[in-house]
Amino acid sequence: MGKKKICICVGHGRNAWGRYDPGAVSKDGSYHEHKIARKIAKYAADYLGCDLMNYDGRLCLSGRIKAVNAGSWDFVADIHLNAGGGTGTEVYYYHGSPTGKRAADEICKSISQALGVRNRGAKVRLNSAGRDYFGFIRQTRPCAILVETVFIDSDSDLAKIKTEEGCKKCGIAIGKALEKALNEGNAK
Ligand SMILES: [Zn+2]
């Protein structure tokens, strides 16, 4: 089997009604999830030499899902920042997918080490029907993960990625982790 075709997607940017959707914001409102996520995603895609989707923020969630399903990628990752009062990095994967789990594990480890943030681990989140909670994971055809890089509403986490240098570190950490996770088992 050859090299996996990867697409890195940027979370948020536009809501279903066509309005700007910043995603989560920092405590003081000056940092937007979409704007930081797109820098991180671009560094990851540049590192991997793979496709990058929604850098311009023109696609809402259903638009990204549609675009993913219209493409020929083997693996897709949607890049986000977390919020809600925690700290650290966590990655969600499609339940029962060994490839998704391996990628999620590697990304958590890689971001945690590169930025010096807590590793919250690879996770599965199901809805009340027992299906995957996140639409990006549930409704996409390729193996999909959702990366919650760090918490934008934590001052200590935000400090790690609010600079260009921080976004670069985080993006490259994601790229290296995917390179390792998705090439395992392939002859080098
Ligand atoms: Zn988000």
Short mmCIF file of N, CA and C and ligand atoms in Angstrom, two decimals:
data_model
loop_
_atom_site.label_atom_id
_atom_site.label_comp_id
_atom_site.label_asym_id
_atom_site.label_seq_id
_atom_site.Cartn_x
_atom_site.Cartn_y
_atom_site.Cartn_z
N MET A 1 0.84 -1.20 0.00
CA MET A 1 0.00 0.00 0.00
C MET A 1 0.87 1.25 0.00
N GLY A 2 0.47 2.21 -0.78
CA GLY A 2 1.28 3.43 -0.92
C GLY A 2 1.06 4.41 0.20
N LYS A 3 1.60 5.58 0.00
CA LYS A 3 1.48 6.64 1.02
C LYS A 3 0.04 7.11 1.12
N LYS A 4 -0.42 7.36 2.34
CA LYS A 4 -1.80 7.81 2.52
C LYS A 4 -1.96 9.26 2.07
N LYS A 5 -3.10 9.53 1.42
CA LYS A 5 -3.40 10.91 0.97
C LYS A 5 -4.10 11.65 2.11
N ILE A 6 -3.45 12.70 2.57
CA ILE A 6 -3.93 13.40 3.77
C ILE A 6 -4.48 14.78 3.42
N CYS A 7 -5.54 15.17 4.13
CA CYS A 7 -6.03 16.55 4.05
C CYS A 7 -6.13 17.11 5.47
N ILE A 8 -5.53 18.29 5.67
CA ILE A 8 -5.66 18.99 6.95
C ILE A 8 -6.73 20.07 6.76
N CYS A 9 -7.76 20.06 7.62
CA CYS A 9 -8.84 21.05 7.52
C CYS A 9 -8.76 22.02 8.69
N VAL A 10 -9.22 23.23 8.45
CA VAL A 10 -9.26 24.25 9.50
C VAL A 10 -10.69 24.33 10.04
N GLY A 11 -10.82 24.22 11.35
CA GLY A 11 -12.13 24.31 11.97
C GLY A 11 -12.69 25.72 11.98
N HIS A 12 -14.02 25.82 11.87
CA HIS A 12 -14.73 27.11 11.95
C HIS A 12 -14.42 28.05 10.78
N GLY A 13 -14.76 29.34 10.94
CA GLY A 13 -14.57 30.30 9.85
C GLY A 13 -15.90 30.82 9.35
N ARG A 14 -16.89 29.90 9.23
CA ARG A 14 -18.20 30.32 8.75
C ARG A 14 -19.27 29.40 9.36
N ASN A 15 -20.38 29.99 9.76
CA ASN A 15 -21.46 29.15 10.28
C ASN A 15 -22.43 28.78 9.17
N ALA A 16 -23.45 28.00 9.52
CA ALA A 16 -24.38 27.48 8.51
C ALA A 16 -25.17 28.59 7.82
N TRP A 17 -25.24 29.79 8.44
CA TRP A 17 -25.98 30.91 7.86
C TRP A 17 -25.06 31.86 7.08
N GLY A 18 -23.79 31.47 6.91
CA GLY A 18 -22.88 32.27 6.11
C GLY A 18 -22.17 33.37 6.86
N ARG A 19 -22.41 33.48 8.15
CA ARG A 19 -21.74 34.50 8.96
C ARG A 19 -20.39 34.00 9.47
N TYR A 20 -19.51 34.96 9.80
CA TYR A 20 -18.21 34.62 10.37
C TYR A 20 -18.39 33.87 11.69
N ASP A 21 -17.71 32.75 11.82
CA ASP A 21 -17.73 31.95 13.05
C ASP A 21 -16.31 31.83 13.57
N PRO A 22 -15.97 32.57 14.63
CA PRO A 22 -14.60 32.52 15.14
C PRO A 22 -14.28 31.23 15.89
N GLY A 23 -15.30 30.44 16.22
CA GLY A 23 -15.09 29.32 17.13
C GLY A 23 -14.98 29.88 18.54
N ALA A 24 -14.16 29.23 19.37
CA ALA A 24 -13.98 29.72 20.73
C ALA A 24 -13.05 30.94 20.71
N VAL A 25 -13.13 31.76 21.75
CA VAL A 25 -12.25 32.93 21.83
C VAL A 25 -11.53 32.93 23.18
N SER A 26 -10.41 33.69 23.23
CA SER A 26 -9.67 33.80 24.49
C SER A 26 -10.48 34.60 25.50
N LYS A 27 -10.07 34.55 26.76
CA LYS A 27 -10.81 35.25 27.82
C LYS A 27 -11.04 36.72 27.50
N ASP A 28 -10.04 37.38 26.93
CA ASP A 28 -10.18 38.82 26.63
C ASP A 28 -10.80 39.06 25.25
N GLY A 29 -11.14 37.99 24.56
CA GLY A 29 -11.82 38.11 23.26
C GLY A 29 -10.91 38.44 22.10
N SER A 30 -9.61 38.61 22.34
CA SER A 30 -8.76 39.09 21.25
C SER A 30 -8.18 37.97 20.39
N TYR A 31 -8.23 36.72 20.85
CA TYR A 31 -7.74 35.61 20.03
C TYR A 31 -8.89 34.71 19.64
N HIS A 32 -8.97 34.41 18.31
CA HIS A 32 -10.06 33.59 17.78
C HIS A 32 -9.54 32.20 17.41
N GLU A 33 -10.32 31.19 17.77
CA GLU A 33 -9.95 29.81 17.46
C GLU A 33 -9.64 29.61 15.97
N HIS A 34 -10.53 30.08 15.09
CA HIS A 34 -10.31 29.86 13.65
C HIS A 34 -8.99 30.45 13.18
N LYS A 35 -8.67 31.65 13.66
CA LYS A 35 -7.46 32.34 13.17
C LYS A 35 -6.17 31.68 13.63
N ILE A 36 -6.19 31.11 14.83
CA ILE A 36 -5.00 30.39 15.30
C ILE A 36 -4.94 29.00 14.66
N ALA A 37 -6.11 28.34 14.59
CA ALA A 37 -6.17 26.98 14.02
C ALA A 37 -5.67 26.98 12.58
N ARG A 38 -5.98 28.05 11.82
CA ARG A 38 -5.57 28.02 10.41
C ARG A 38 -4.06 28.17 10.26
N LYS A 39 -3.43 28.88 11.18
CA LYS A 39 -1.95 28.98 11.13
C LYS A 39 -1.34 27.62 11.45
N ILE A 40 -1.84 27.00 12.51
CA ILE A 40 -1.33 25.68 12.91
C ILE A 40 -1.54 24.67 11.78
N ALA A 41 -2.74 24.68 11.20
CA ALA A 41 -3.07 23.74 10.12
C ALA A 41 -2.15 23.95 8.92
N LYS A 42 -1.84 25.20 8.61
CA LYS A 42 -0.98 25.48 7.45
C LYS A 42 0.43 24.96 7.67
N TYR A 43 0.95 25.15 8.89
CA TYR A 43 2.28 24.62 9.18
C TYR A 43 2.29 23.09 9.10
N ALA A 44 1.21 22.45 9.55
CA ALA A 44 1.14 20.98 9.49
C ALA A 44 1.09 20.52 8.03
N ALA A 45 0.26 21.17 7.23
CA ALA A 45 0.11 20.78 5.82
C ALA A 45 1.40 21.05 5.04
N ASP A 46 2.05 22.17 5.33
CA ASP A 46 3.33 22.48 4.67
C ASP A 46 4.37 21.42 5.01
N TYR A 47 4.41 21.03 6.28
CA TYR A 47 5.38 20.02 6.71
C TYR A 47 5.14 18.70 5.96
N LEU A 48 3.86 18.32 5.85
CA LEU A 48 3.53 17.03 5.22
C LEU A 48 3.50 17.11 3.70
N GLY A 49 3.43 18.33 3.16
CA GLY A 49 3.27 18.49 1.72
C GLY A 49 1.91 17.97 1.27
N CYS A 50 0.89 18.16 2.10
CA CYS A 50 -0.44 17.62 1.79
C CYS A 50 -1.45 18.76 1.57
N ASP A 51 -2.68 18.40 1.29
CA ASP A 51 -3.71 19.40 1.03
C ASP A 51 -4.18 20.09 2.32
N LEU A 52 -4.59 21.36 2.16
CA LEU A 52 -5.08 22.17 3.26
C LEU A 52 -6.46 22.69 2.86
N MET A 53 -7.45 22.50 3.73
CA MET A 53 -8.82 22.92 3.40
C MET A 53 -9.32 23.98 4.39
N ASN A 54 -10.04 24.96 3.86
CA ASN A 54 -10.73 25.98 4.66
C ASN A 54 -9.78 26.97 5.35
N TYR A 55 -8.61 27.21 4.75
CA TYR A 55 -7.72 28.24 5.31
C TYR A 55 -8.41 29.61 5.25
N ASP A 56 -9.17 29.83 4.19
CA ASP A 56 -9.85 31.12 4.02
C ASP A 56 -11.16 31.21 4.82
N GLY A 57 -11.52 30.14 5.50
CA GLY A 57 -12.71 30.18 6.35
C GLY A 57 -14.02 30.28 5.60
N ARG A 58 -14.05 29.81 4.37
CA ARG A 58 -15.29 29.92 3.58
C ARG A 58 -16.24 28.75 3.78
N LEU A 59 -15.75 27.68 4.40
CA LEU A 59 -16.59 26.49 4.53
C LEU A 59 -17.11 26.32 5.96
N CYS A 60 -18.42 26.16 6.08
CA CYS A 60 -18.98 25.80 7.38
C CYS A 60 -18.76 24.30 7.57
N LEU A 61 -19.17 23.79 8.71
CA LEU A 61 -18.93 22.36 9.01
C LEU A 61 -19.51 21.45 7.93
N SER A 62 -20.79 21.68 7.54
CA SER A 62 -21.38 20.78 6.54
C SER A 62 -20.68 20.94 5.19
N GLY A 63 -20.17 22.14 4.91
CA GLY A 63 -19.42 22.37 3.68
C GLY A 63 -18.10 21.61 3.68
N ARG A 64 -17.45 21.57 4.84
CA ARG A 64 -16.19 20.83 4.95
C ARG A 64 -16.45 19.33 4.79
N ILE A 65 -17.52 18.85 5.40
CA ILE A 65 -17.86 17.42 5.31
C ILE A 65 -18.13 17.04 3.85
N LYS A 66 -18.89 17.90 3.17
CA LYS A 66 -19.22 17.65 1.77
C LYS A 66 -17.95 17.63 0.92
N ALA A 67 -17.07 18.61 1.14
CA ALA A 67 -15.82 18.70 0.37
C ALA A 67 -14.92 17.50 0.64
N VAL A 68 -14.87 17.06 1.89
CA VAL A 68 -14.05 15.89 2.23
C VAL A 68 -14.58 14.66 1.49
N ASN A 69 -15.90 14.49 1.49
CA ASN A 69 -16.49 13.31 0.87
C ASN A 69 -16.41 13.34 -0.66
N ALA A 70 -16.24 14.53 -1.22
CA ALA A 70 -16.11 14.65 -2.67
C ALA A 70 -14.68 14.39 -3.12
N GLY A 71 -13.74 14.39 -2.19
CA GLY A 71 -12.32 14.21 -2.53
C GLY A 71 -11.89 12.75 -2.46
N SER A 72 -10.58 12.53 -2.62
CA SER A 72 -10.08 11.15 -2.63
C SER A 72 -9.07 10.93 -1.51
N TRP A 73 -9.22 11.67 -0.42
CA TRP A 73 -8.27 11.52 0.69
C TRP A 73 -8.51 10.22 1.46
N ASP A 74 -7.42 9.70 2.04
CA ASP A 74 -7.52 8.51 2.90
C ASP A 74 -7.68 8.91 4.36
N PHE A 75 -7.22 10.12 4.67
CA PHE A 75 -7.18 10.53 6.07
C PHE A 75 -7.38 12.04 6.16
N VAL A 76 -8.26 12.47 7.07
CA VAL A 76 -8.50 13.90 7.25
C VAL A 76 -8.43 14.26 8.73
N ALA A 77 -7.90 15.47 9.00
CA ALA A 77 -7.81 15.96 10.38
C ALA A 77 -8.38 17.37 10.43
N ASP A 78 -9.33 17.62 11.32
CA ASP A 78 -9.90 18.94 11.50
C ASP A 78 -9.21 19.58 12.71
N ILE A 79 -8.69 20.78 12.52
CA ILE A 79 -7.87 21.40 13.57
C ILE A 79 -8.68 22.44 14.35
N HIS A 80 -8.68 22.30 15.67
CA HIS A 80 -9.44 23.18 16.56
C HIS A 80 -8.60 23.61 17.75
N LEU A 81 -9.17 24.56 18.53
CA LEU A 81 -8.68 24.86 19.87
C LEU A 81 -9.84 24.59 20.81
N ASN A 82 -9.52 24.08 21.96
CA ASN A 82 -10.52 23.69 22.95
C ASN A 82 -10.93 24.88 23.81
N ALA A 83 -12.01 24.74 24.53
CA ALA A 83 -12.44 25.76 25.50
C ALA A 83 -13.30 25.09 26.54
N GLY A 84 -13.48 25.76 27.65
CA GLY A 84 -14.36 25.21 28.68
C GLY A 84 -13.67 25.02 30.03
N GLY A 85 -12.45 25.56 30.15
CA GLY A 85 -11.85 25.61 31.47
C GLY A 85 -10.76 24.59 31.76
N GLY A 86 -10.35 23.79 30.77
CA GLY A 86 -9.28 22.82 31.02
C GLY A 86 -7.94 23.32 30.52
N THR A 87 -6.95 22.41 30.52
CA THR A 87 -5.65 22.70 29.91
C THR A 87 -5.18 21.44 29.19
N GLY A 88 -4.35 21.64 28.17
CA GLY A 88 -3.71 20.51 27.51
C GLY A 88 -4.32 20.15 26.17
N THR A 89 -3.80 19.05 25.62
CA THR A 89 -4.16 18.64 24.26
C THR A 89 -4.91 17.31 24.26
N GLU A 90 -5.92 17.19 23.37
CA GLU A 90 -6.64 15.94 23.22
C GLU A 90 -7.09 15.79 21.77
N VAL A 91 -7.20 14.54 21.32
CA VAL A 91 -7.57 14.28 19.93
C VAL A 91 -8.66 13.20 19.89
N TYR A 92 -9.73 13.48 19.15
CA TYR A 92 -10.85 12.53 19.00
C TYR A 92 -10.71 11.74 17.71
N TYR A 93 -11.06 10.45 17.77
CA TYR A 93 -10.98 9.61 16.58
C TYR A 93 -12.24 8.77 16.44
N TYR A 94 -12.45 8.22 15.23
CA TYR A 94 -13.63 7.41 14.94
C TYR A 94 -13.56 6.12 15.76
N HIS A 95 -14.61 5.83 16.51
CA HIS A 95 -14.58 4.67 17.41
C HIS A 95 -14.30 3.38 16.63
N GLY A 96 -13.39 2.61 17.15
CA GLY A 96 -13.05 1.34 16.51
C GLY A 96 -12.04 1.44 15.38
N SER A 97 -11.51 2.63 15.11
CA SER A 97 -10.51 2.77 14.04
C SER A 97 -9.09 2.71 14.62
N PRO A 98 -8.36 1.63 14.34
CA PRO A 98 -6.98 1.55 14.86
C PRO A 98 -6.08 2.64 14.28
N THR A 99 -6.30 2.97 13.00
CA THR A 99 -5.49 4.03 12.38
C THR A 99 -5.78 5.37 13.05
N GLY A 100 -7.06 5.63 13.28
CA GLY A 100 -7.45 6.88 13.94
C GLY A 100 -6.87 6.95 15.34
N LYS A 101 -6.92 5.85 16.05
CA LYS A 101 -6.40 5.84 17.43
C LYS A 101 -4.89 6.07 17.44
N ARG A 102 -4.20 5.39 16.50
CA ARG A 102 -2.74 5.54 16.44
C ARG A 102 -2.37 7.00 16.13
N ALA A 103 -3.07 7.60 15.17
CA ALA A 103 -2.81 9.00 14.82
C ALA A 103 -3.11 9.92 16.00
N ALA A 104 -4.23 9.66 16.66
CA ALA A 104 -4.62 10.50 17.80
C ALA A 104 -3.60 10.40 18.93
N ASP A 105 -3.17 9.19 19.22
CA ASP A 105 -2.15 8.97 20.27
C ASP A 105 -0.87 9.74 19.95
N GLU A 106 -0.41 9.59 18.71
CA GLU A 106 0.86 10.22 18.33
C GLU A 106 0.77 11.74 18.37
N ILE A 107 -0.36 12.29 17.93
CA ILE A 107 -0.50 13.76 17.93
C ILE A 107 -0.53 14.29 19.36
N CYS A 108 -1.26 13.63 20.24
CA CYS A 108 -1.30 14.06 21.65
C CYS A 108 0.10 14.09 22.24
N LYS A 109 0.83 12.99 22.01
CA LYS A 109 2.19 12.89 22.55
C LYS A 109 3.07 14.00 21.99
N SER A 110 2.96 14.20 20.68
CA SER A 110 3.82 15.13 19.97
C SER A 110 3.55 16.58 20.38
N ILE A 111 2.28 16.98 20.45
CA ILE A 111 1.95 18.36 20.85
C ILE A 111 2.34 18.58 22.31
N SER A 112 2.04 17.60 23.14
CA SER A 112 2.36 17.70 24.56
C SER A 112 3.86 17.94 24.77
N GLN A 113 4.67 17.18 24.04
CA GLN A 113 6.13 17.32 24.18
C GLN A 113 6.63 18.62 23.57
N ALA A 114 6.13 18.96 22.38
CA ALA A 114 6.63 20.15 21.68
C ALA A 114 6.28 21.44 22.42
N LEU A 115 5.09 21.50 23.00
CA LEU A 115 4.65 22.74 23.65
C LEU A 115 4.78 22.72 25.17
N GLY A 116 5.01 21.53 25.73
CA GLY A 116 5.07 21.43 27.19
C GLY A 116 3.70 21.62 27.82
N VAL A 117 2.68 21.01 27.21
CA VAL A 117 1.32 21.07 27.79
C VAL A 117 0.89 19.66 28.18
N ARG A 118 -0.15 19.58 28.99
CA ARG A 118 -0.66 18.31 29.47
C ARG A 118 -1.19 17.44 28.31
N ASN A 119 -0.93 16.15 28.37
CA ASN A 119 -1.47 15.21 27.39
C ASN A 119 -2.77 14.61 27.95
N ARG A 120 -3.90 15.05 27.40
CA ARG A 120 -5.21 14.55 27.87
C ARG A 120 -5.59 13.24 27.16
N GLY A 121 -4.86 12.94 26.09
CA GLY A 121 -5.01 11.64 25.46
C GLY A 121 -5.93 11.56 24.26
N ALA A 122 -5.85 10.41 23.58
CA ALA A 122 -6.72 10.10 22.44
C ALA A 122 -8.08 9.71 22.99
N LYS A 123 -9.15 10.22 22.37
CA LYS A 123 -10.48 9.98 22.92
C LYS A 123 -11.51 9.63 21.85
N VAL A 124 -12.53 8.91 22.30
CA VAL A 124 -13.72 8.65 21.49
C VAL A 124 -14.86 9.35 22.19
N ARG A 125 -15.72 10.06 21.43
CA ARG A 125 -16.90 10.65 22.04
C ARG A 125 -18.13 10.22 21.25
N LEU A 126 -19.06 9.56 21.93
CA LEU A 126 -20.26 9.06 21.26
C LEU A 126 -21.48 9.87 21.68
N ASN A 127 -22.48 9.92 20.79
CA ASN A 127 -23.74 10.58 21.13
C ASN A 127 -24.70 9.57 21.77
N SER A 128 -25.91 10.01 22.06
CA SER A 128 -26.84 9.14 22.79
C SER A 128 -27.25 7.93 21.94
N ALA A 129 -27.08 8.05 20.62
CA ALA A 129 -27.42 6.92 19.74
C ALA A 129 -26.24 5.94 19.60
N GLY A 130 -25.13 6.25 20.28
CA GLY A 130 -23.97 5.36 20.21
C GLY A 130 -23.12 5.57 18.97
N ARG A 131 -23.39 6.68 18.27
CA ARG A 131 -22.56 7.00 17.10
C ARG A 131 -21.59 8.10 17.49
N ASP A 132 -20.59 8.35 16.62
CA ASP A 132 -19.60 9.36 16.97
C ASP A 132 -20.25 10.74 17.09
N TYR A 133 -19.90 11.46 18.14
CA TYR A 133 -20.52 12.74 18.47
C TYR A 133 -20.23 13.81 17.43
N PHE A 134 -18.96 13.91 17.00
CA PHE A 134 -18.57 15.00 16.09
C PHE A 134 -18.95 14.66 14.64
N GLY A 135 -19.70 15.56 14.01
CA GLY A 135 -20.12 15.36 12.63
C GLY A 135 -18.95 15.14 11.70
N PHE A 136 -17.86 15.86 11.94
CA PHE A 136 -16.69 15.74 11.07
C PHE A 136 -16.13 14.31 11.11
N ILE A 137 -16.30 13.66 12.24
CA ILE A 137 -15.82 12.27 12.38
C ILE A 137 -16.89 11.29 11.91
N ARG A 138 -18.15 11.56 12.25
CA ARG A 138 -19.25 10.64 11.96
C ARG A 138 -19.63 10.61 10.49
N GLN A 139 -19.62 11.78 9.84
CA GLN A 139 -20.21 11.88 8.50
C GLN A 139 -19.21 11.89 7.35
N THR A 140 -17.91 11.76 7.66
CA THR A 140 -16.92 11.78 6.60
C THR A 140 -16.52 10.35 6.22
N ARG A 141 -16.23 10.17 4.92
CA ARG A 141 -15.86 8.84 4.41
C ARG A 141 -14.44 8.41 4.81
N PRO A 142 -13.40 9.28 4.68
CA PRO A 142 -12.05 8.83 5.06
C PRO A 142 -11.93 8.68 6.58
N CYS A 143 -10.84 8.09 7.02
CA CYS A 143 -10.53 8.04 8.45
C CYS A 143 -10.37 9.48 8.93
N ALA A 144 -11.14 9.88 9.94
CA ALA A 144 -11.14 11.30 10.36
C ALA A 144 -10.83 11.44 11.84
N ILE A 145 -10.08 12.49 12.15
CA ILE A 145 -9.83 12.83 13.56
C ILE A 145 -10.12 14.31 13.76
N LEU A 146 -10.35 14.70 15.01
CA LEU A 146 -10.56 16.10 15.36
C LEU A 146 -9.53 16.44 16.44
N VAL A 147 -8.65 17.39 16.10
CA VAL A 147 -7.54 17.74 16.99
C VAL A 147 -7.90 18.97 17.81
N GLU A 148 -8.00 18.81 19.12
CA GLU A 148 -8.20 19.94 20.04
C GLU A 148 -6.81 20.27 20.57
N THR A 149 -6.11 21.15 19.81
CA THR A 149 -4.68 21.39 20.07
C THR A 149 -4.40 21.76 21.53
N VAL A 150 -4.94 22.92 21.96
CA VAL A 150 -4.81 23.37 23.36
C VAL A 150 -6.05 24.19 23.68
N PHE A 151 -6.16 24.65 24.92
CA PHE A 151 -7.33 25.45 25.34
C PHE A 151 -7.07 26.94 25.12
N ILE A 152 -7.93 27.55 24.31
CA ILE A 152 -7.77 28.98 24.03
C ILE A 152 -8.18 29.83 25.24
N ASP A 153 -9.01 29.28 26.12
CA ASP A 153 -9.43 30.06 27.29
C ASP A 153 -8.59 29.75 28.53
N SER A 154 -7.44 29.11 28.31
CA SER A 154 -6.46 28.94 29.39
C SER A 154 -5.28 29.85 29.07
N ASP A 155 -4.93 30.75 30.00
CA ASP A 155 -3.83 31.69 29.72
C ASP A 155 -2.51 30.96 29.50
N SER A 156 -2.28 29.88 30.25
CA SER A 156 -1.00 29.18 30.10
C SER A 156 -0.95 28.43 28.76
N ASP A 157 -2.06 27.83 28.33
CA ASP A 157 -2.10 27.18 27.01
C ASP A 157 -1.99 28.21 25.89
N LEU A 158 -2.75 29.29 26.02
CA LEU A 158 -2.76 30.33 24.98
C LEU A 158 -1.36 30.89 24.74
N ALA A 159 -0.61 31.05 25.83
CA ALA A 159 0.75 31.60 25.72
C ALA A 159 1.62 30.75 24.81
N LYS A 160 1.32 29.45 24.71
CA LYS A 160 2.14 28.54 23.89
C LYS A 160 1.87 28.66 22.40
N ILE A 161 0.67 29.14 22.04
CA ILE A 161 0.34 29.14 20.60
C ILE A 161 -0.10 30.51 20.07
N LYS A 162 0.01 31.55 20.90
CA LYS A 162 -0.45 32.85 20.39
C LYS A 162 0.57 33.54 19.48
N THR A 163 1.81 33.04 19.48
CA THR A 163 2.81 33.61 18.59
C THR A 163 2.93 32.75 17.33
N GLU A 164 3.50 33.35 16.28
CA GLU A 164 3.75 32.62 15.03
C GLU A 164 4.64 31.40 15.32
N GLU A 165 5.65 31.60 16.16
CA GLU A 165 6.58 30.53 16.52
C GLU A 165 5.85 29.36 17.20
N GLY A 166 4.91 29.71 18.06
CA GLY A 166 4.13 28.69 18.76
C GLY A 166 3.25 27.90 17.80
N CYS A 167 2.62 28.61 16.86
CA CYS A 167 1.78 27.93 15.86
C CYS A 167 2.62 26.99 15.00
N LYS A 168 3.83 27.44 14.68
CA LYS A 168 4.73 26.63 13.86
C LYS A 168 5.12 25.35 14.60
N LYS A 169 5.49 25.49 15.87
CA LYS A 169 5.85 24.34 16.69
C LYS A 169 4.72 23.32 16.74
N CYS A 170 3.50 23.84 16.96
CA CYS A 170 2.33 22.98 17.09
C CYS A 170 2.03 22.29 15.76
N GLY A 171 2.08 23.05 14.66
CA GLY A 171 1.79 22.50 13.34
C GLY A 171 2.79 21.42 12.95
N ILE A 172 4.05 21.68 13.20
CA ILE A 172 5.09 20.69 12.86
C ILE A 172 4.94 19.45 13.74
N ALA A 173 4.55 19.66 15.00
CA ALA A 173 4.32 18.51 15.90
C ALA A 173 3.22 17.61 15.34
N ILE A 174 2.16 18.22 14.82
CA ILE A 174 1.06 17.45 14.21
C ILE A 174 1.57 16.72 12.96
N GLY A 175 2.32 17.44 12.13
CA GLY A 175 2.85 16.85 10.89
C GLY A 175 3.74 15.65 11.17
N LYS A 176 4.66 15.80 12.12
CA LYS A 176 5.59 14.70 12.45
C LYS A 176 4.82 13.49 12.99
N ALA A 177 3.82 13.76 13.82
CA ALA A 177 3.04 12.68 14.42
C ALA A 177 2.28 11.90 13.33
N LEU A 178 1.70 12.62 12.38
CA LEU A 178 0.94 11.95 11.31
C LEU A 178 1.87 11.15 10.40
N GLU A 179 3.03 11.72 10.13
CA GLU A 179 4.02 11.03 9.31
C GLU A 179 4.36 9.69 9.95
N LYS A 180 4.57 9.71 11.25
CA LYS A 180 4.92 8.50 11.99
C LYS A 180 3.73 7.52 12.05
N ALA A 181 2.57 8.04 12.41
CA ALA A 181 1.41 7.16 12.63
C ALA A 181 0.90 6.53 11.34
N LEU A 182 0.93 7.29 10.25
CA LEU A 182 0.31 6.80 9.02
C LEU A 182 1.27 6.03 8.12
N ASN A 183 2.55 6.12 8.41
CA ASN A 183 3.51 5.38 7.59
C ASN A 183 3.96 4.09 8.23
N GLU A 184 3.53 3.87 9.47
CA GLU A 184 3.93 2.66 10.19
C GLU A 184 3.50 1.43 9.39
N GLY A 185 4.39 0.46 9.28
CA GLY A 185 4.03 -0.75 8.54
C GLY A 185 4.39 -0.66 7.07
N ASN A 186 4.62 0.55 6.58
CA ASN A 186 5.03 0.70 5.18
C ASN A 186 6.54 0.64 5.08
N ALA A 187 7.04 0.04 4.01
CA ALA A 187 8.48 0.00 3.81
C ALA A 187 8.97 1.41 3.55
N LYS A 188 10.11 1.75 4.15
CA LYS A 188 10.62 3.13 3.96
C LYS A 188 11.74 3.12 2.95
ZN ZN B 1 -13.66 24.23 17.45
#
